Amino acid sequence: MTPSDTANILAQFKIAGTVMEVKPIGNGLINDTFRVTTESDETPDYVLQRINNAIFQDVDLLQHNIEVVTAHIRHKLEACGATDINRRVLEFVKTSDGKTYYRDTNDQYWRMMVFIADSVTREDVTPDSAYDCGKAFGNFEKMLVDVPQQLGETIPDFHNMELRMRQLRESVERNASGRLGEVADVVVELERDADEMCQAERLHRNGQLPKRICHCDTKVNNMLFDQKGQVLCVIDLDTVMPSFVFSDYGDFLRTGANFTAEDDPDLSHVGFNEDIFKAFTKGYFESARAFLTPLEVELLPYAVALFPFMQCARFLTDYLNGDIYYKIKYPTHNLDRTRNQLALYRDVRRHDTMMADFIKSLV
Ligand code: GN1
Ligand code: MG
C-alpha cells in the first residue's frame, strides 16, 4: 500500500481526529490488519482491515452478519444494564455513503472499527484464563440464540467435515504439488476415522442436531482482555455464522489446550492439556448449559477431537494444493502444521474417557 492509497482509504471513513500512524498488527492467517493511531488522546484509535475477499467472497453478506450480531449484542448488554458497553462489543465506522465497508478501485475491500481503549490480546492460555474464555464464548453463543434475522454462511459449509474430506480427496486425486508421496500416511490415517468424524452432518440431516449462531474461530487471540486480564469482548467476527456448537467449543481447545503452537514442528511438544480442557469446559458449560441439548452435551468430547482432525485435513489439503489458502513462512509450513494437528488428534483420542467422565460430572 502506498501512502496515497492509505490516505484514500482512510478518507472514505467518518473517523474523528487526525491520523498519525498506520501500522500492521496481529497475526491472522487470512485478513491484513492495521492499527490507525490518531494524534490526540481525545479521539479514539482505529483498526483498519483489508478483507480477504478471495476467501470471504460475499462481503455484503459478511458485513451484514457482523452488523446484525454486534447490534444484537449491544442491545442485550444495554438491556441487562451492563457498564462499559463500548469496550464489550465492536463498533464499526461508517463510510460517507453509510456502509461499513469500502471497495477501492483495485477491488480490495476495507473496513474500520474503533480500537477498544486499554485492551490487549493474548496468545497464551492458562487454566484460569481458559475458564474465563469458556464462559465468554459460551456467553457469546447464548446472547445470539435469539438473533432476530437469518444469518448467512460467510464461507459456505465452513466447518462441514464431509466437505473437508471431499476437498482432501480431490487434492489427493490432483496431487497438484506432487507432494502426495510425502504425506500418504496422513491420508490413510484420516480416512480411517473420517466416517466417525463426519457424524455431525449426518445427525443434522436426521434433524437431531441444530445449527446455531457460532463464532467459528475461537482462538484466544480472537478476544480482547483488559489490563487486569479480564475478558472484554470477542473479536474477529468474519466467521460468525450458523454452525454446530462444536465449532466454538472444539476449536478453542484445538489451539488453547495444545501444549504448543499449531505449527510447532517438534512433535514431542504436542499434547492435550487436561487442565485447560477442564477449566474451559467448566466455563463454557456454565454459560451454555441453558441452551445445549443433551445430544450436544454428550458430543462435546467428539467436538474436541473433530477440530484437530478437521484442521489436519485442511492444512494437508492446502499442502497438496501447493499452499494456496493459508499464509506460509517457509515451504513445508503446511506440512508441519498437518503433522502437528495429527499428533494432537491422536493425543485427544487417548483422553476420550476422561473427557466423557468430566462432562458427566458437570451435568
Ligand atoms: C484461519 O486467520 P485466522 O488465523 O484467524 C482460518 C481458521 C483456521 C486457522 C488456523 C477463514 O484463521 O479456520 O482454524 O486459520 N480461518 C479461515 O490457524 O479459514
Ligand atoms: Mg484472528
PDB file of C-alpha atoms in Angstrom, residues 42-228:
ATOM      1  CA  GLU A  42      -9.322  12.822  22.892  1.00  0.00           C
ATOM      2  CA  THR A  43     -10.006  10.830  19.712  1.00  0.00           C
ATOM      3  CA  PRO A  44     -10.043   7.034  19.551  1.00  0.00           C
ATOM      4  CA  ASP A  45      -7.580   4.923  17.621  1.00  0.00           C
ATOM      5  CA  TYR A  46      -8.977   2.629  14.943  1.00  0.00           C
ATOM      6  CA  VAL A  47      -8.400  -0.780  13.432  1.00  0.00           C
ATOM      7  CA  LEU A  48      -8.309  -0.908   9.636  1.00  0.00           C
ATOM      8  CA  GLN A  49      -8.718  -4.258   7.909  1.00  0.00           C
ATOM      9  CA  ARG A  50      -8.412  -5.425   4.365  1.00  0.00           C
ATOM     10  CA  ILE A  51     -10.995  -8.173   3.985  1.00  0.00           C
ATOM     11  CA  ASN A  52      -9.654 -11.170   2.119  1.00  0.00           C
ATOM     12  CA  ASN A  53     -12.390 -11.414  -0.482  1.00  0.00           C
ATOM     13  CA  ALA A  54     -10.800 -14.387  -2.183  1.00  0.00           C
ATOM     14  CA  ILE A  55     -11.873 -16.274   0.952  1.00  0.00           C
ATOM     15  CA  PHE A  56     -14.887 -14.205   2.031  1.00  0.00           C
ATOM     16  CA  GLN A  57     -16.444 -13.869  -1.395  1.00  0.00           C
ATOM     17  CA  ASP A  58     -19.686 -12.241  -0.344  1.00  0.00           C
ATOM     18  CA  VAL A  59     -18.501  -9.183   1.555  1.00  0.00           C
ATOM     19  CA  ASP A  60     -22.000  -7.742   1.626  1.00  0.00           C
ATOM     20  CA  LEU A  61     -23.320 -10.816   3.435  1.00  0.00           C
ATOM     21  CA  LEU A  62     -20.265 -10.879   5.696  1.00  0.00           C
ATOM     22  CA  GLN A  63     -20.744  -7.300   6.837  1.00  0.00           C
ATOM     23  CA  HIS A  64     -24.494  -7.820   7.165  1.00  0.00           C
ATOM     24  CA  ASN A  65     -23.881 -10.716   9.580  1.00  0.00           C
ATOM     25  CA  ILE A  66     -21.436  -8.649  11.598  1.00  0.00           C
ATOM     26  CA  GLU A  67     -23.753  -5.648  11.763  1.00  0.00           C
ATOM     27  CA  VAL A  68     -26.674  -7.804  12.965  1.00  0.00           C
ATOM     28  CA  VAL A  69     -24.559  -9.603  15.541  1.00  0.00           C
ATOM     29  CA  THR A  70     -22.877  -6.546  17.030  1.00  0.00           C
ATOM     30  CA  ALA A  71     -26.197  -4.650  17.189  1.00  0.00           C
ATOM     31  CA  HIS A  72     -27.838  -7.616  18.905  1.00  0.00           C
ATOM     32  CA  ILE A  73     -25.067  -7.962  21.471  1.00  0.00           C
ATOM     33  CA  ARG A  74     -25.105  -4.223  22.160  1.00  0.00           C
ATOM     34  CA  HIS A  75     -28.859  -4.400  22.693  1.00  0.00           C
ATOM     35  CA  LYS A  76     -28.516  -7.338  25.094  1.00  0.00           C
ATOM     36  CA  LEU A  77     -25.803  -5.569  27.077  1.00  0.00           C
ATOM     37  CA  GLU A  78     -27.936  -2.436  27.346  1.00  0.00           C
ATOM     38  CA  ALA A  79     -30.969  -4.467  28.409  1.00  0.00           C
ATOM     39  CA  CYS A  80     -29.089  -6.093  31.281  1.00  0.00           C
ATOM     40  CA  GLY A  81     -27.641  -2.773  32.428  1.00  0.00           C
ATOM     41  CA  ALA A  82     -24.027  -3.669  31.612  1.00  0.00           C
ATOM     42  CA  THR A  83     -21.418  -0.975  32.078  1.00  0.00           C
ATOM     43  CA  ASP A  84     -18.557  -0.039  29.755  1.00  0.00           C
ATOM     44  CA  ILE A  85     -20.533  -1.281  26.734  1.00  0.00           C
ATOM     45  CA  ASN A  86     -18.201   0.328  24.181  1.00  0.00           C
ATOM     46  CA  ARG A  87     -15.452  -1.989  25.344  1.00  0.00           C
ATOM     47  CA  ARG A  88     -17.690  -5.078  25.305  1.00  0.00           C
ATOM     48  CA  VAL A  89     -18.746  -5.078  21.681  1.00  0.00           C
ATOM     49  CA  LEU A  90     -17.099  -3.902  18.464  1.00  0.00           C
ATOM     50  CA  GLU A  91     -18.212  -0.701  16.783  1.00  0.00           C
ATOM     51  CA  PHE A  92     -17.777  -0.298  13.030  1.00  0.00           C
ATOM     52  CA  VAL A  93     -17.104   3.046  11.401  1.00  0.00           C
ATOM     53  CA  LYS A  94     -19.389   4.017   8.517  1.00  0.00           C
ATOM     54  CA  THR A  95     -18.230   5.304   5.164  1.00  0.00           C
ATOM     55  CA  SER A  96     -19.631   8.531   3.763  1.00  0.00           C
ATOM     56  CA  ASP A  97     -22.323   6.530   1.943  1.00  0.00           C
ATOM     57  CA  GLY A  98     -23.404   4.822   5.148  1.00  0.00           C
ATOM     58  CA  LYS A  99     -21.810   1.419   4.628  1.00  0.00           C
ATOM     59  CA  THR A 100     -19.496  -0.484   6.958  1.00  0.00           C
ATOM     60  CA  TYR A 101     -17.009  -1.287   4.209  1.00  0.00           C
ATOM     61  CA  TYR A 102     -15.328   0.388   1.256  1.00  0.00           C
ATOM     62  CA  ARG A 103     -14.405  -1.223  -2.053  1.00  0.00           C
ATOM     63  CA  ASP A 104     -11.420   0.517  -3.621  1.00  0.00           C
ATOM     64  CA  THR A 105     -10.571   0.831  -7.299  1.00  0.00           C
ATOM     65  CA  ASN A 106      -8.430  -2.336  -7.156  1.00  0.00           C
ATOM     66  CA  ASP A 107     -11.390  -4.375  -5.897  1.00  0.00           C
ATOM     67  CA  GLN A 108      -9.955  -4.538  -2.414  1.00  0.00           C
ATOM     68  CA  TYR A 109     -12.430  -4.336   0.462  1.00  0.00           C
ATOM     69  CA  TRP A 110     -11.705  -2.340   3.624  1.00  0.00           C
ATOM     70  CA  ARG A 111     -13.469  -1.793   6.923  1.00  0.00           C
ATOM     71  CA  MET A 112     -12.752   0.112  10.082  1.00  0.00           C
ATOM     72  CA  MET A 113     -13.524  -0.413  13.740  1.00  0.00           C
ATOM     73  CA  VAL A 114     -12.987   1.732  16.782  1.00  0.00           C
ATOM     74  CA  PHE A 115      -9.942   0.429  18.665  1.00  0.00           C
ATOM     75  CA  ILE A 116     -11.084  -0.608  22.122  1.00  0.00           C
ATOM     76  CA  ALA A 117      -9.178   1.522  24.607  1.00  0.00           C
ATOM     77  CA  ASP A 118      -6.783  -0.149  27.066  1.00  0.00           C
ATOM     78  CA  SER A 119      -7.349  -3.576  25.592  1.00  0.00           C
ATOM     79  CA  VAL A 120      -4.781  -6.247  24.901  1.00  0.00           C
ATOM     80  CA  THR A 121      -4.745  -9.545  23.062  1.00  0.00           C
ATOM     81  CA  ARG A 122      -3.099 -12.641  24.480  1.00  0.00           C
ATOM     82  CA  GLU A 123      -1.552 -15.654  22.854  1.00  0.00           C
ATOM     83  CA  ASP A 124      -1.229 -17.828  25.954  1.00  0.00           C
ATOM     84  CA  VAL A 125      -3.937 -19.789  27.777  1.00  0.00           C
ATOM     85  CA  THR A 126      -3.698 -20.763  31.444  1.00  0.00           C
ATOM     86  CA  PRO A 127      -6.272 -22.801  33.390  1.00  0.00           C
ATOM     87  CA  ASP A 128      -7.529 -19.535  34.964  1.00  0.00           C
ATOM     88  CA  SER A 129      -7.920 -17.715  31.697  1.00  0.00           C
ATOM     89  CA  ALA A 130      -9.332 -20.833  30.000  1.00  0.00           C
ATOM     90  CA  TYR A 131     -12.246 -20.814  32.433  1.00  0.00           C
ATOM     91  CA  ASP A 132     -12.961 -17.158  31.587  1.00  0.00           C
ATOM     92  CA  CYS A 133     -12.631 -17.818  27.858  1.00  0.00           C
ATOM     93  CA  GLY A 134     -15.064 -20.724  28.137  1.00  0.00           C
ATOM     94  CA  LYS A 135     -17.561 -18.526  29.926  1.00  0.00           C
ATOM     95  CA  ALA A 136     -17.119 -15.759  27.367  1.00  0.00           C
ATOM     96  CA  PHE A 137     -17.523 -17.933  24.260  1.00  0.00           C
ATOM     97  CA  GLY A 138     -20.480 -19.758  25.849  1.00  0.00           C
ATOM     98  CA  ASN A 139     -21.999 -16.400  26.653  1.00  0.00           C
ATOM     99  CA  PHE A 140     -21.384 -15.155  23.112  1.00  0.00           C
ATOM    100  CA  GLU A 141     -23.422 -18.086  21.780  1.00  0.00           C
ATOM    101  CA  LYS A 142     -26.051 -17.566  24.465  1.00  0.00           C
ATOM    102  CA  MET A 143     -26.520 -13.908  23.515  1.00  0.00           C
ATOM    103  CA  LEU A 144     -27.011 -14.960  19.906  1.00  0.00           C
ATOM    104  CA  VAL A 145     -29.560 -17.763  20.374  1.00  0.00           C
ATOM    105  CA  ASP A 146     -32.336 -15.305  19.560  1.00  0.00           C
ATOM    106  CA  VAL A 147     -30.783 -13.228  16.780  1.00  0.00           C
ATOM    107  CA  PRO A 148     -33.800 -11.763  15.014  1.00  0.00           C
ATOM    108  CA  GLN A 149     -32.503 -12.143  11.460  1.00  0.00           C
ATOM    109  CA  GLN A 150     -31.372 -15.039   9.350  1.00  0.00           C
ATOM    110  CA  LEU A 151     -27.569 -15.001   9.029  1.00  0.00           C
ATOM    111  CA  GLY A 152     -25.773 -16.485   6.036  1.00  0.00           C
ATOM    112  CA  GLU A 153     -22.695 -18.703   5.939  1.00  0.00           C
ATOM    113  CA  THR A 154     -19.823 -16.341   5.131  1.00  0.00           C
ATOM    114  CA  ILE A 155     -17.834 -19.332   3.941  1.00  0.00           C
ATOM    115  CA  PRO A 156     -20.387 -21.919   2.815  1.00  0.00           C
ATOM    116  CA  ASP A 157     -20.011 -25.223   4.701  1.00  0.00           C
ATOM    117  CA  PHE A 158     -17.029 -23.816   6.583  1.00  0.00           C
ATOM    118  CA  HIS A 159     -16.913 -26.490   9.304  1.00  0.00           C
ATOM    119  CA  ASN A 160     -18.600 -29.237   7.307  1.00  0.00           C
ATOM    120  CA  MET A 161     -16.344 -32.266   7.767  1.00  0.00           C
ATOM    121  CA  GLU A 162     -17.880 -34.097   4.820  1.00  0.00           C
ATOM    122  CA  LEU A 163     -16.912 -31.195   2.577  1.00  0.00           C
ATOM    123  CA  ARG A 164     -13.404 -31.034   4.072  1.00  0.00           C
ATOM    124  CA  MET A 165     -12.950 -34.746   3.311  1.00  0.00           C
ATOM    125  CA  ARG A 166     -14.207 -34.220  -0.257  1.00  0.00           C
ATOM    126  CA  GLN A 167     -11.735 -31.373  -0.706  1.00  0.00           C
ATOM    127  CA  LEU A 168      -8.935 -33.530   0.663  1.00  0.00           C
ATOM    128  CA  ARG A 169      -9.841 -36.383  -1.679  1.00  0.00           C
ATOM    129  CA  GLU A 170      -9.859 -34.014  -4.656  1.00  0.00           C
ATOM    130  CA  SER A 171      -6.456 -32.655  -3.709  1.00  0.00           C
ATOM    131  CA  VAL A 172      -5.118 -36.207  -3.365  1.00  0.00           C
ATOM    132  CA  GLU A 173      -6.564 -37.034  -6.777  1.00  0.00           C
ATOM    133  CA  ARG A 174      -4.981 -33.977  -8.434  1.00  0.00           C
ATOM    134  CA  ASN A 175      -1.734 -34.030  -6.464  1.00  0.00           C
ATOM    135  CA  ALA A 176      -1.043 -30.593  -7.940  1.00  0.00           C
ATOM    136  CA  SER A 177       2.123 -30.036  -5.921  1.00  0.00           C
ATOM    137  CA  GLY A 178       3.486 -33.562  -6.453  1.00  0.00           C
ATOM    138  CA  ARG A 179       3.770 -33.910  -2.663  1.00  0.00           C
ATOM    139  CA  LEU A 180       1.415 -36.856  -2.150  1.00  0.00           C
ATOM    140  CA  GLY A 181       4.226 -39.381  -1.577  1.00  0.00           C
ATOM    141  CA  GLU A 182       5.416 -37.414   1.458  1.00  0.00           C
ATOM    142  CA  VAL A 183       2.032 -37.435   3.166  1.00  0.00           C
ATOM    143  CA  ALA A 184       0.362 -40.677   2.086  1.00  0.00           C
ATOM    144  CA  ASP A 185       0.471 -41.989   5.676  1.00  0.00           C
ATOM    145  CA  VAL A 186      -1.521 -38.998   6.918  1.00  0.00           C
ATOM    146  CA  VAL A 187      -4.164 -39.505   4.237  1.00  0.00           C
ATOM    147  CA  VAL A 188      -4.567 -43.151   5.301  1.00  0.00           C
ATOM    148  CA  GLU A 189      -4.915 -42.202   8.940  1.00  0.00           C
ATOM    149  CA  LEU A 190      -7.521 -39.513   8.250  1.00  0.00           C
ATOM    150  CA  GLU A 191      -9.524 -41.849   6.018  1.00  0.00           C
ATOM    151  CA  ARG A 192      -9.618 -44.402   8.816  1.00  0.00           C
ATOM    152  CA  ASP A 193     -11.582 -42.086  11.150  1.00  0.00           C
ATOM    153  CA  ALA A 194     -13.372 -39.985   8.528  1.00  0.00           C
ATOM    154  CA  ASP A 195     -16.753 -41.637   8.937  1.00  0.00           C
ATOM    155  CA  GLU A 196     -16.808 -41.150  12.679  1.00  0.00           C
ATOM    156  CA  MET A 197     -15.680 -37.537  12.344  1.00  0.00           C
ATOM    157  CA  CYS A 198     -18.457 -36.803   9.815  1.00  0.00           C
ATOM    158  CA  GLN A 199     -21.220 -37.791  12.251  1.00  0.00           C
ATOM    159  CA  ALA A 200     -22.361 -34.211  12.949  1.00  0.00           C
ATOM    160  CA  GLU A 201     -23.502 -33.738   9.354  1.00  0.00           C
ATOM    161  CA  ARG A 202     -25.458 -36.984   9.443  1.00  0.00           C
ATOM    162  CA  LEU A 203     -27.139 -36.078  12.743  1.00  0.00           C
ATOM    163  CA  HIS A 204     -28.049 -32.694  11.300  1.00  0.00           C
ATOM    164  CA  ARG A 205     -29.651 -34.269   8.241  1.00  0.00           C
ATOM    165  CA  ASN A 206     -31.668 -36.529  10.553  1.00  0.00           C
ATOM    166  CA  GLY A 207     -32.929 -33.489  12.407  1.00  0.00           C
ATOM    167  CA  GLN A 208     -31.126 -34.408  15.643  1.00  0.00           C
ATOM    168  CA  LEU A 209     -28.542 -31.653  15.710  1.00  0.00           C
ATOM    169  CA  PRO A 210     -29.325 -27.935  15.304  1.00  0.00           C
ATOM    170  CA  LYS A 211     -27.175 -25.227  13.804  1.00  0.00           C
ATOM    171  CA  ARG A 212     -26.808 -22.147  15.971  1.00  0.00           C
ATOM    172  CA  ILE A 213     -25.012 -18.867  15.504  1.00  0.00           C
ATOM    173  CA  CYS A 214     -21.395 -19.567  16.379  1.00  0.00           C
ATOM    174  CA  HIS A 215     -18.134 -17.650  16.193  1.00  0.00           C
ATOM    175  CA  CYS A 216     -16.278 -20.398  14.300  1.00  0.00           C
ATOM    176  CA  ASP A 217     -12.754 -19.114  15.002  1.00  0.00           C
ATOM    177  CA  THR A 218     -12.486 -19.288  18.759  1.00  0.00           C
ATOM    178  CA  LYS A 219      -8.817 -18.712  19.393  1.00  0.00           C
ATOM    179  CA  VAL A 220      -7.682 -16.892  22.491  1.00  0.00           C
ATOM    180  CA  ASN A 221      -6.254 -14.167  20.241  1.00  0.00           C
ATOM    181  CA  ASN A 222      -9.767 -13.508  18.984  1.00  0.00           C
ATOM    182  CA  MET A 223     -10.693 -11.994  22.342  1.00  0.00           C
ATOM    183  CA  LEU A 224      -9.760  -8.717  23.942  1.00  0.00           C
ATOM    184  CA  PHE A 225      -8.730  -8.515  27.588  1.00  0.00           C
ATOM    185  CA  ASP A 226      -8.421  -5.515  29.861  1.00  0.00           C
ATOM    186  CA  GLN A 227      -5.174  -4.622  31.600  1.00  0.00           C
ATOM    187  CA  LYS A 228      -6.107  -6.809  34.586  1.00  0.00           C
TER     188      LYS A 228
END
